[in-house]
Short mmCIF file of C-alpha atoms and ligand atoms in Angstrom, two decimals:
data_model
loop_
_atom_site.label_atom_id
_atom_site.label_comp_id
_atom_site.label_asym_id
_atom_site.label_seq_id
_atom_site.Cartn_x
_atom_site.Cartn_y
_atom_site.Cartn_z
CA MET A 126 -66.88 122.77 83.63
CA LEU A 127 -66.54 119.05 82.96
CA ARG A 128 -70.15 118.93 81.81
CA LYS A 129 -69.55 121.75 79.39
CA HIS A 130 -66.72 119.80 77.78
CA ILE A 131 -68.95 116.77 77.41
CA TYR A 132 -71.66 118.74 75.61
CA LYS A 133 -69.19 120.60 73.44
CA ALA A 134 -67.47 117.40 72.46
CA ILE A 135 -70.66 115.59 71.54
CA SER A 136 -72.89 118.08 69.84
CA PRO A 137 -70.77 119.06 66.78
CA ALA A 138 -70.13 115.41 65.97
CA LEU A 139 -73.83 114.61 66.15
CA LEU A 140 -74.66 117.65 64.14
CA ALA A 141 -72.33 116.59 61.33
CA GLY A 142 -74.26 113.33 61.12
CA ILE A 143 -77.56 115.14 60.99
CA ALA A 144 -76.43 117.46 58.20
CA ILE A 145 -75.57 114.47 56.02
CA THR A 146 -78.79 112.60 56.59
CA THR A 147 -81.37 115.36 56.25
CA THR A 148 -82.31 117.70 53.43
CA SER A 149 -85.37 119.39 54.87
CA CYS A 150 -83.96 122.87 54.64
CA GLU A 151 -83.26 124.47 51.30
CA GLU A 152 -82.01 127.79 52.60
CA ALA A 153 -78.85 126.43 54.25
CA GLU A 154 -77.66 122.90 53.74
CA ASN A 155 -74.74 123.18 56.11
CA GLU A 156 -75.25 123.87 59.76
CA ALA A 157 -72.43 126.41 59.58
CA ASP A 158 -74.45 128.48 57.07
CA VAL A 159 -77.45 128.79 59.37
CA PRO A 160 -77.31 132.20 61.10
CA SER A 161 -77.58 132.31 64.87
CA LEU A 162 -81.01 133.47 66.01
CA HIS A 163 -79.82 135.23 69.13
CA GLU A 164 -77.05 137.00 67.26
CA ALA A 165 -79.60 138.26 64.71
CA PHE A 166 -81.68 139.75 67.53
CA GLU A 167 -78.72 141.21 69.42
CA GLY A 168 -79.64 144.67 70.67
CA LEU A 169 -83.38 143.94 70.44
CA PHE A 170 -84.04 141.20 72.99
CA LEU A 171 -82.64 137.92 74.25
CA ILE A 172 -83.77 134.74 72.49
CA GLY A 173 -84.42 131.78 74.77
CA GLY A 174 -85.12 128.08 74.48
CA THR A 175 -86.47 125.55 76.97
CA LEU A 176 -85.01 122.22 78.08
CA SER A 177 -87.29 119.30 78.84
CA ASP A 178 -86.39 116.84 81.59
CA ARG A 179 -85.70 114.21 78.96
CA MET A 180 -83.20 116.46 77.21
CA ILE A 181 -81.46 117.36 80.45
CA LEU A 182 -81.05 113.64 81.14
CA ASP A 183 -79.60 112.88 77.69
CA THR A 184 -76.31 114.64 77.13
CA SER A 185 -76.15 113.27 73.57
CA ASP A 186 -79.38 115.01 72.49
CA PRO A 187 -78.65 116.85 69.21
CA GLY A 188 -80.88 119.67 70.49
CA TYR A 189 -77.90 120.93 72.53
CA ALA A 190 -76.25 122.21 69.36
CA ILE A 191 -79.38 124.28 68.68
CA ALA A 192 -79.54 125.48 72.29
CA GLU A 193 -75.93 126.66 72.21
CA LYS A 194 -76.02 128.30 68.83
CA HIS A 195 -79.41 130.01 68.83
CA PHE A 196 -80.36 130.77 72.42
CA ASN A 197 -78.73 133.14 74.89
CA SER A 198 -81.32 132.39 77.55
CA LEU A 199 -82.60 129.05 78.82
CA SER A 200 -85.67 127.94 80.78
CA PRO A 201 -86.36 124.58 82.43
CA GLU A 202 -89.65 123.10 81.20
CA ASN A 203 -90.45 121.04 84.30
CA CYS A 204 -87.52 120.24 86.56
CA MET A 205 -87.81 123.30 88.84
CA LYS A 206 -91.49 122.90 89.59
CA TRP A 207 -92.18 122.23 93.25
CA GLY A 208 -93.81 118.86 92.54
CA ARG A 209 -90.78 117.73 90.58
CA MET A 210 -88.29 118.87 93.19
CA ASN A 211 -90.17 117.72 96.28
CA PRO A 212 -92.99 115.32 95.35
CA GLU A 213 -93.06 114.25 99.01
CA PRO A 214 -91.97 116.25 102.07
CA ASN A 215 -88.63 114.53 102.45
CA VAL A 216 -87.86 113.70 98.84
CA GLU A 217 -85.27 115.97 97.25
CA ASN A 218 -84.94 115.73 93.47
CA TYR A 219 -82.50 118.50 92.65
CA GLU A 220 -80.15 116.83 90.20
CA LEU A 221 -81.98 117.76 87.00
CA ALA A 222 -82.27 121.39 88.04
CA GLU A 223 -78.61 121.35 89.07
CA THR A 224 -77.58 119.93 85.69
CA PHE A 225 -79.73 122.50 83.89
CA VAL A 226 -78.16 125.38 85.80
CA ARG A 227 -74.57 124.15 85.39
CA TYR A 228 -75.09 123.68 81.66
CA GLY A 229 -76.67 127.10 81.05
CA ALA A 230 -74.18 128.91 83.28
CA ALA A 231 -71.26 127.28 81.49
CA ASN A 232 -72.72 128.56 78.23
CA ASP A 233 -73.29 132.05 79.59
CA GLN A 234 -77.02 131.85 78.99
CA ALA A 235 -79.40 134.02 81.02
CA LEU A 236 -81.21 131.43 83.11
CA VAL A 237 -84.84 131.40 84.19
CA GLY A 238 -86.16 129.95 87.44
CA HIS A 239 -89.50 128.46 86.41
CA THR A 240 -91.42 128.57 88.63
CA LEU A 241 -91.45 129.40 92.33
CA PHE A 242 -95.20 129.30 93.00
CA TRP A 243 -97.87 127.83 90.71
CA HIS A 244 -101.27 126.39 91.64
CA SER A 245 -100.55 123.47 89.28
CA GLN A 246 -97.70 121.06 90.03
CA THR A 247 -97.61 122.04 93.68
CA PRO A 248 -97.96 118.80 95.62
CA ASP A 249 -100.73 118.50 98.18
CA TRP A 250 -98.34 118.04 101.10
CA VAL A 251 -97.26 121.66 100.70
CA TYR A 252 -100.66 122.83 101.96
CA LYS A 253 -101.00 120.33 104.82
CA ASP A 254 -99.65 119.74 108.29
CA GLU A 255 -98.57 116.31 109.56
CA ALA A 256 -102.11 115.46 110.59
CA GLY A 257 -103.34 116.18 107.06
CA ASN A 258 -105.09 119.44 107.95
CA ASP A 259 -104.72 122.61 105.91
CA LEU A 260 -101.92 124.85 107.10
CA SER A 261 -102.58 128.28 108.53
CA ARG A 262 -101.75 131.32 106.38
CA GLU A 263 -98.56 131.92 108.39
CA ALA A 264 -97.45 128.29 108.11
CA LEU A 265 -97.95 128.24 104.32
CA LEU A 266 -96.06 131.51 103.96
CA ALA A 267 -93.26 129.98 106.02
CA ARG A 268 -93.20 126.96 103.70
CA MET A 269 -93.01 129.26 100.66
CA ARG A 270 -90.16 131.08 102.36
CA GLU A 271 -88.31 127.77 102.79
CA ARG A 272 -88.66 127.03 99.08
CA ALA A 273 -87.42 130.48 98.07
CA THR A 274 -84.47 130.08 100.45
CA LEU A 275 -83.56 126.72 98.98
CA MET A 276 -83.69 128.11 95.43
CA ALA A 277 -81.66 131.18 96.40
CA GLU A 278 -78.99 129.15 98.19
CA ARG A 279 -78.61 126.68 95.37
CA TRP A 280 -79.01 128.81 92.27
CA GLY A 281 -79.34 132.45 93.33
CA ASP A 282 -75.98 133.31 91.78
CA GLU A 283 -76.73 131.75 88.39
CA ILE A 284 -80.42 132.38 87.74
CA VAL A 285 -81.31 135.88 86.54
CA TYR A 286 -85.06 135.73 85.87
CA TRP A 287 -87.54 134.21 88.31
CA ASP A 288 -91.16 133.38 87.50
CA VAL A 289 -92.18 134.20 91.05
CA VAL A 290 -95.87 133.47 90.54
CA ASN A 291 -97.39 131.63 87.61
CA GLU A 292 -101.03 132.07 86.59
CA SER A 293 -102.74 133.52 89.66
CA ILE A 294 -105.06 135.84 87.71
CA MET A 295 -108.12 134.71 85.76
CA GLY A 296 -109.28 136.00 82.37
CA ASP A 297 -111.90 138.20 84.02
CA GLY A 298 -109.26 139.78 86.23
CA SER A 299 -110.23 138.00 89.46
CA TRP A 300 -107.73 136.10 91.60
CA ARG A 301 -107.61 132.40 90.80
CA LYS A 302 -109.32 130.38 93.54
CA SER A 303 -106.27 128.21 94.07
CA LYS A 304 -105.31 126.45 97.27
CA TYR A 305 -102.73 129.20 97.83
CA GLN A 306 -105.46 131.82 97.53
CA GLN A 307 -107.84 129.89 99.79
CA ILE A 308 -105.28 129.59 102.58
CA ILE A 309 -103.38 132.85 102.24
CA GLY A 310 -106.07 135.10 100.80
CA ASP A 311 -106.20 137.56 97.90
CA ASP A 312 -102.73 138.82 98.77
CA PHE A 313 -101.08 135.48 97.89
CA THR A 314 -99.31 136.97 94.85
CA GLU A 315 -98.21 140.04 96.79
CA GLN A 316 -96.86 137.87 99.63
CA ALA A 317 -95.00 135.71 97.12
CA PHE A 318 -93.27 138.79 95.72
CA ARG A 319 -92.45 139.97 99.24
CA ILE A 320 -90.81 136.64 99.95
CA ALA A 321 -88.94 136.62 96.63
CA SER A 322 -87.70 140.18 97.03
CA GLU A 323 -86.43 139.49 100.55
CA ILE A 324 -84.80 136.15 99.84
CA LEU A 325 -83.55 136.17 96.23
CA PRO A 326 -80.43 138.22 95.44
CA PRO A 327 -80.92 141.97 94.83
CA ASN A 328 -80.08 141.62 91.13
CA ALA A 329 -82.65 138.85 90.56
CA GLN A 330 -85.37 139.90 88.11
CA LEU A 331 -88.78 139.09 89.58
CA LEU A 332 -91.52 138.22 87.09
CA TYR A 333 -95.24 137.55 87.14
CA ASN A 334 -96.01 135.00 84.38
CA ASP A 335 -99.38 134.11 82.83
CA TYR A 336 -101.13 132.85 79.69
CA SER A 337 -103.81 134.53 77.53
CA MET A 338 -102.40 137.91 78.46
CA THR A 339 -104.37 139.54 75.65
CA ASP A 340 -107.64 138.95 77.56
CA ALA A 341 -108.71 142.46 78.52
CA GLY A 342 -109.70 141.47 82.06
CA ARG A 343 -106.42 139.73 82.81
CA ARG A 344 -104.39 142.47 81.12
CA ASP A 345 -106.03 145.23 83.16
CA ALA A 346 -105.68 143.26 86.40
CA VAL A 347 -101.97 142.65 85.76
CA VAL A 348 -101.40 146.35 85.05
CA ALA A 349 -103.28 147.24 88.24
CA MET A 350 -101.26 144.70 90.23
CA VAL A 351 -97.93 146.10 88.99
CA LYS A 352 -99.01 149.64 89.86
CA ASP A 353 -100.19 148.48 93.29
CA PHE A 354 -96.89 146.69 94.02
CA LYS A 355 -94.90 149.71 92.91
CA ALA A 356 -97.03 152.06 95.02
CA LYS A 357 -96.24 149.84 98.01
CA GLY A 358 -92.53 149.89 97.19
CA LEU A 359 -92.58 146.18 96.37
CA ARG A 360 -90.23 144.90 93.68
CA ILE A 361 -91.61 143.52 90.43
CA ASP A 362 -89.31 143.68 87.43
CA GLY A 363 -91.09 141.98 84.60
CA ILE A 364 -94.28 140.57 83.18
CA GLY A 365 -94.13 137.23 81.41
CA MET A 366 -96.60 136.76 78.56
CA GLN A 367 -96.43 133.02 78.01
CA GLY A 368 -97.36 133.17 74.32
CA HIS A 369 -98.95 129.76 73.74
CA TRP A 370 -100.66 131.18 70.68
CA LEU A 371 -102.81 129.81 67.87
CA MET A 372 -102.66 130.32 64.12
CA ASP A 373 -105.52 132.82 64.12
CA PHE A 374 -105.60 134.02 67.70
CA PRO A 375 -104.75 136.34 69.30
CA ASP A 376 -104.62 139.24 66.88
CA THR A 377 -101.20 140.85 66.73
CA LYS A 378 -102.90 144.18 67.47
CA ASP A 379 -103.95 142.78 70.84
CA ILE A 380 -100.48 141.34 71.46
CA ALA A 381 -99.01 144.80 70.81
CA GLU A 382 -101.56 146.46 73.10
CA SER A 383 -100.72 144.12 75.98
CA ILE A 384 -96.98 144.60 75.52
CA GLN A 385 -97.46 148.36 75.56
CA ALA A 386 -99.82 148.24 78.54
CA PHE A 387 -97.35 146.22 80.62
CA GLY A 388 -94.34 148.16 79.37
CA SER A 389 -95.95 151.48 80.24
CA THR A 390 -95.92 150.53 83.93
CA GLY A 391 -92.12 150.60 83.78
CA VAL A 392 -91.46 146.86 83.90
CA LYS A 393 -89.94 144.80 81.12
CA VAL A 394 -92.03 142.37 79.10
CA HIS A 395 -90.82 138.81 78.58
CA ILE A 396 -92.42 136.47 76.07
CA THR A 397 -91.75 133.43 78.20
CA GLU A 398 -93.23 130.33 76.56
CA LEU A 399 -93.68 131.03 72.87
CA ASP A 400 -95.08 128.38 70.57
CA LEU A 401 -97.78 128.12 67.90
CA ASP A 402 -100.30 125.31 67.71
CA LEU A 403 -100.42 124.56 63.96
CA LEU A 404 -103.10 121.89 64.34
CA GLY A 405 -105.30 124.04 66.52
CA ARG A 406 -107.85 123.43 69.23
CA ALA A 407 -111.52 122.95 68.64
CA SER A 408 -113.27 124.69 71.43
CA PHE A 409 -111.03 126.58 73.77
CA PHE A 410 -108.00 128.78 73.99
CA GLY A 411 -105.29 128.94 76.59
CA ALA A 412 -102.78 126.74 78.29
CA ASP A 413 -104.78 125.65 81.29
CA VAL A 414 -103.44 122.21 82.08
CA ASP A 415 -106.58 121.42 84.09
CA ILE A 416 -108.44 120.88 80.83
CA ARG A 417 -108.98 117.15 80.25
CA ALA A 418 -107.06 115.71 77.31
CA ILE A 419 -109.17 114.40 74.43
CA GLN A 420 -108.52 111.41 72.12
CA VAL A 421 -106.39 111.33 68.97
CA THR A 422 -108.37 110.87 65.74
CA PRO A 423 -107.30 111.05 62.05
CA GLU A 424 -109.17 114.37 61.92
CA ASN A 425 -107.28 116.03 64.75
CA ASN A 426 -103.93 114.35 63.95
CA PRO A 427 -103.57 114.79 60.16
CA TYR A 428 -99.75 114.50 59.81
CA PRO A 429 -98.70 111.58 62.05
CA ASP A 430 -95.45 111.08 60.11
CA GLY A 431 -94.23 114.46 61.33
CA VAL A 432 -94.16 116.22 57.97
CA ALA A 433 -96.61 119.03 57.29
CA PRO A 434 -97.46 120.00 53.68
CA PRO A 435 -95.45 122.95 52.31
CA ALA A 436 -98.54 125.17 52.25
CA GLU A 437 -99.01 124.55 55.98
CA GLU A 438 -95.34 125.29 56.68
CA GLU A 439 -95.82 128.53 54.76
CA ARG A 440 -98.92 129.46 56.76
CA PHE A 441 -96.98 128.66 59.95
CA ALA A 442 -94.01 130.77 58.81
CA ASN A 443 -96.26 133.71 58.00
CA ARG A 444 -97.91 133.58 61.42
CA TYR A 445 -94.52 133.47 63.19
CA GLY A 446 -93.47 136.30 60.88
CA GLU A 447 -96.35 138.60 61.84
CA ILE A 448 -95.81 137.85 65.52
CA PHE A 449 -92.11 138.67 65.35
CA GLU A 450 -92.78 141.83 63.34
CA THR A 451 -94.99 142.89 66.26
CA LEU A 452 -92.31 141.97 68.80
CA VAL A 453 -89.58 143.80 66.91
CA ALA A 454 -91.80 146.89 66.56
CA ASN A 455 -92.28 146.83 70.36
CA ALA A 456 -88.74 145.77 71.24
CA ASP A 457 -88.24 148.82 73.48
CA HIS A 458 -90.48 147.11 76.03
CA ILE A 459 -89.22 143.55 75.53
CA GLU A 460 -86.27 141.98 77.33
CA ARG A 461 -86.54 138.35 76.18
CA VAL A 462 -88.44 136.06 73.84
CA THR A 463 -88.26 132.40 74.87
CA PHE A 464 -89.50 129.46 72.83
CA TRP A 465 -91.19 126.72 74.87
CA GLY A 466 -88.98 123.83 73.76
CA ILE A 467 -86.22 123.30 71.22
CA THR A 468 -87.75 121.25 68.38
CA ASP A 469 -91.22 120.00 67.40
CA LYS A 470 -90.18 116.52 68.48
CA THR A 471 -90.57 117.16 72.18
CA SER A 472 -93.00 120.10 72.24
CA TRP A 473 -95.68 119.82 74.94
CA LEU A 474 -98.22 120.48 72.15
CA ASN A 475 -97.75 116.86 71.08
CA HIS A 476 -99.64 116.07 74.30
CA PHE A 477 -101.98 119.01 74.73
CA PRO A 478 -104.86 119.29 74.31
CA VAL A 479 -104.74 115.93 72.55
CA ARG A 480 -102.38 113.34 74.01
CA GLY A 481 -100.15 111.67 71.41
CA ARG A 482 -100.81 114.07 68.56
CA THR A 483 -98.01 114.96 66.09
CA ASN A 484 -98.03 118.73 66.30
CA PHE A 485 -95.92 121.56 64.88
CA ALA A 486 -95.03 124.33 67.26
CA LEU A 487 -91.47 125.63 67.00
CA LEU A 488 -88.81 126.81 64.54
CA PHE A 489 -86.90 123.49 64.34
CA ASP A 490 -88.35 120.26 62.97
CA ARG A 491 -88.08 116.68 64.20
CA GLN A 492 -84.76 116.25 62.39
CA TYR A 493 -83.33 119.27 64.26
CA GLN A 494 -83.43 121.36 61.09
CA PRO A 495 -84.58 124.99 60.83
CA LYS A 496 -88.02 125.27 59.22
CA PRO A 497 -89.24 128.00 56.85
CA ALA A 498 -90.59 129.75 59.95
CA PHE A 499 -87.01 130.04 61.28
CA TYR A 500 -85.96 132.03 58.25
CA ARG A 501 -89.11 134.14 58.32
CA VAL A 502 -88.41 135.04 61.96
CA LEU A 503 -84.79 135.81 61.12
CA GLU A 504 -85.88 138.31 58.45
CA THR A 505 -87.90 140.31 60.97
CA ALA A 506 -84.75 141.16 62.93
CA LYS A 507 -83.77 143.42 60.02
CA ASN A 508 -86.83 145.61 60.58
CA ARG A 509 -85.43 147.06 63.78
CA LYS A 510 -85.84 150.78 64.47
CA GLU A 511 -82.56 152.62 63.94
O1 G3I B 1023 -92.25 112.38 82.85
C1 G3I B 1023 -93.52 111.71 82.96
C2 G3I B 1023 -93.40 110.32 82.41
O2 G3I B 1023 -92.51 109.58 83.21
C3 G3I B 1023 -94.78 109.69 82.40
O3 G3I B 1023 -94.73 108.45 81.81
C4 G3I B 1023 -95.78 110.56 81.63
C5 G3I B 1023 -97.18 109.99 81.67
O4 G3I B 1023 -98.15 110.98 81.53
O5 G3I B 1023 -95.80 111.84 82.20
C6 G3I B 1023 -94.55 112.50 82.18
O6 G3I B 1023 -94.67 113.75 82.77
C7 G3I B 1023 -95.36 114.73 82.06
C8 G3I B 1023 -94.41 115.90 81.83
O7 G3I B 1023 -95.12 116.98 81.28
C9 G3I B 1023 -93.25 115.54 80.91
O8 G3I B 1023 -93.72 115.26 79.64
C10 G3I B 1023 -96.54 115.16 82.92
O9 G3I B 1023 -97.50 114.12 82.94
C11 G3I B 1023 -97.18 116.40 82.34
O10 G3I B 1023 -98.16 116.89 83.25
C12 G3I B 1023 -96.12 117.46 82.16
O11 G3I B 1023 -96.71 118.56 81.55
C13 G3I B 1023 -96.03 119.79 81.65
C14 G3I B 1023 -97.02 120.82 82.15
O12 G3I B 1023 -96.43 122.10 82.13
C15 G3I B 1023 -97.43 120.56 83.60
O13 G3I B 1023 -96.35 120.72 84.47
C16 G3I B 1023 -95.51 120.15 80.26
O14 G3I B 1023 -94.44 119.27 79.91
C17 G3I B 1023 -94.99 121.57 80.29
O15 G3I B 1023 -94.70 121.98 78.95
C18 G3I B 1023 -96.07 122.50 80.83
O16 G3I B 1023 -95.56 123.81 80.88
C19 G3I B 1023 -96.47 124.83 81.34
C20 G3I B 1023 -95.64 125.86 82.07
O17 G3I B 1023 -94.91 125.26 83.10
C21 G3I B 1023 -96.54 126.98 82.60
N1 G3I B 1023 -97.32 127.55 81.53
C22 G3I B 1023 -98.12 126.61 80.75
C23 G3I B 1023 -97.21 125.52 80.19
C24 G3I B 1023 -98.01 124.58 79.33
O18 G3I B 1023 -98.98 123.93 80.12
#
């Protein structure tokens, strides 16, 4: 409760300062005139935001005013990953996650546990015994059980949505050849859901989360997996489509098809990590963090001062607009739409695929002001089916 008072006391004061010093938004010059995003989408789906570690550490970050006003769900960008929490076997870094959970719970935001099991950001020690040899299948499953137990004991009451497994299916529909898969076998994802359903509270919503979910092979494999789990009586409550999308890809028709394919299995769809890469990527698509970062050049970093030309903002707004029109039209299947970040200032797309680039990804700019895309998204909420 104390923490809540700190945030509440700081953010309006900071916000007043910001309103005086910035004029980037013509539609509403006063913060009070800016409509709340989550209120606009009430009855359609939850609207979420994501807190970086840096923001969680800085209680004076003006982004908190945005988080409180516009988002009724919150995700942690990094602090709940296994490698962050336990980089070494006996190191316990739980404070950031604890702060995140206390903050979101005090604000009544539906919290996301991101992520229980992911091939990336899982430290090597997890797979090894004391002698440095790979664990047996049973020993690794036991270790996964310990992690789920720790999460449930600490935050089981507050967290609603759990990304149980992140990214275990490849674009062609095969299982990712991760260390988990090598040790446990092709039923790694199934075993993870068994562990989560036994250990997390009965009302926890268990999600499978992945990127490029419009790839036909991955889409079909996810649908088949959900049906298989359900046939076995195993809980799975939602599919997370990350939504790290580009300006011209994927087609909204394909986004709609995936939403409908997942929704038709009886689970809810969550857009879990939505952002748009305005600057684009030359030769690949996806969010695979194994891809090596390339160098910044004037060609791939055209707006280093953080201001995009109006025509680019318009193009960006239109793309967000067509995506949200698709989401609203398919709202029956969708439980939540979460943006991966709060403002462009700290978006991961400033570092991926090109480290140190000044990118444009979200609805709020580097001065914490709503961009034209914010208003374009807001308009789409009016197109709801009656
Ligand atoms: O905090 C350290 C800093 O101390 C250090 O100086 C700096 C040097 O590189 O690194 C900082 O950590 C980085 C961290 O982001 C915070 O910025 C890590 O190197 C970097 O690997 C980490 O990247 C995160 C990535 O997941 C890997 O965990 C991104 O922030 C985060 O946005 C991204 O999120 C993933 C989702 O979890 C799953 N879906 C894909 C999505 C995008 O890759």
